[in-house]
């Protein structure tokens, strides 16, 4: 019974350590993406002339 309890405790501790690592990695990814997003927002908007060079006008389908 005690061995089973120790095995269960080891699984719980391992899960919590893995969960902590996953959250840390996810936060690093989100920080990097936030920096890219803020740089894109802070940049100059595209000029109207650049938008006209896209190509054929496609009709909007409703």
XYZ file of N, CA and C in Angstrom, residues 25-50:
78
model
N 7.681 27.463 -21.134
C 7.945 27.498 -22.576
C 6.850 28.255 -23.318
N 5.611 28.066 -22.920
C 4.505 28.777 -23.560
C 4.628 30.281 -23.325
N 5.025 30.686 -22.129
C 5.207 32.105 -21.848
C 6.333 32.694 -22.678
N 7.409 31.949 -22.887
C 8.504 32.430 -23.731
C 8.031 32.648 -25.168
N 7.236 31.713 -25.685
C 6.715 31.837 -27.044
C 5.786 33.040 -27.144
N 4.909 33.214 -26.154
C 3.991 34.340 -26.177
C 4.728 35.672 -26.079
N 5.788 35.741 -25.280
C 6.579 36.971 -25.179
C 7.210 37.321 -26.515
N 7.752 36.334 -27.197
C 8.374 36.584 -28.495
C 7.330 37.052 -29.512
N 6.167 36.404 -29.527
C 5.114 36.795 -30.461
C 4.567 38.181 -30.135
N 4.492 38.518 -28.857
C 4.022 39.848 -28.468
C 4.985 40.921 -28.942
N 6.287 40.662 -28.852
C 7.277 41.625 -29.334
C 7.128 41.847 -30.834
N 6.941 40.769 -31.597
C 6.762 40.887 -33.042
C 5.481 41.662 -33.345
N 4.415 41.374 -32.616
C 3.148 42.064 -32.837
C 3.278 43.546 -32.544
N 3.922 43.908 -31.450
C 4.082 45.316 -31.109
C 4.954 46.041 -32.120
N 5.958 45.375 -32.655
C 6.769 45.982 -33.708
C 5.936 46.201 -34.967
N 5.066 45.261 -35.288
C 4.225 45.395 -36.470
C 3.206 46.519 -36.288
N 2.671 46.653 -35.108
C 1.702 47.714 -34.842
C 2.389 49.073 -34.887
N 3.605 49.153 -34.353
C 4.310 50.416 -34.290
C 4.896 50.851 -35.611
N 4.959 49.961 -36.577
C 5.529 50.283 -37.882
C 4.611 51.201 -38.680
N 5.124 51.675 -39.796
C 4.342 52.547 -40.652
C 3.292 51.730 -41.408
N 2.100 52.289 -41.581
C 1.080 51.568 -42.342
C 1.467 51.513 -43.810
N 0.985 50.520 -44.537
C 1.329 50.419 -45.961
C 0.754 51.597 -46.738
N 1.478 52.030 -47.730
C 1.016 53.138 -48.569
C -0.108 52.668 -49.466
N -0.957 53.593 -49.867
C -2.084 53.256 -50.729
C -1.586 52.734 -52.079
N -0.487 53.259 -52.577
C 0.055 52.804 -53.860
C 0.452 51.334 -53.782
N 0.949 50.896 -52.634
C 1.330 49.494 -52.477
C 0.108 48.582 -52.533
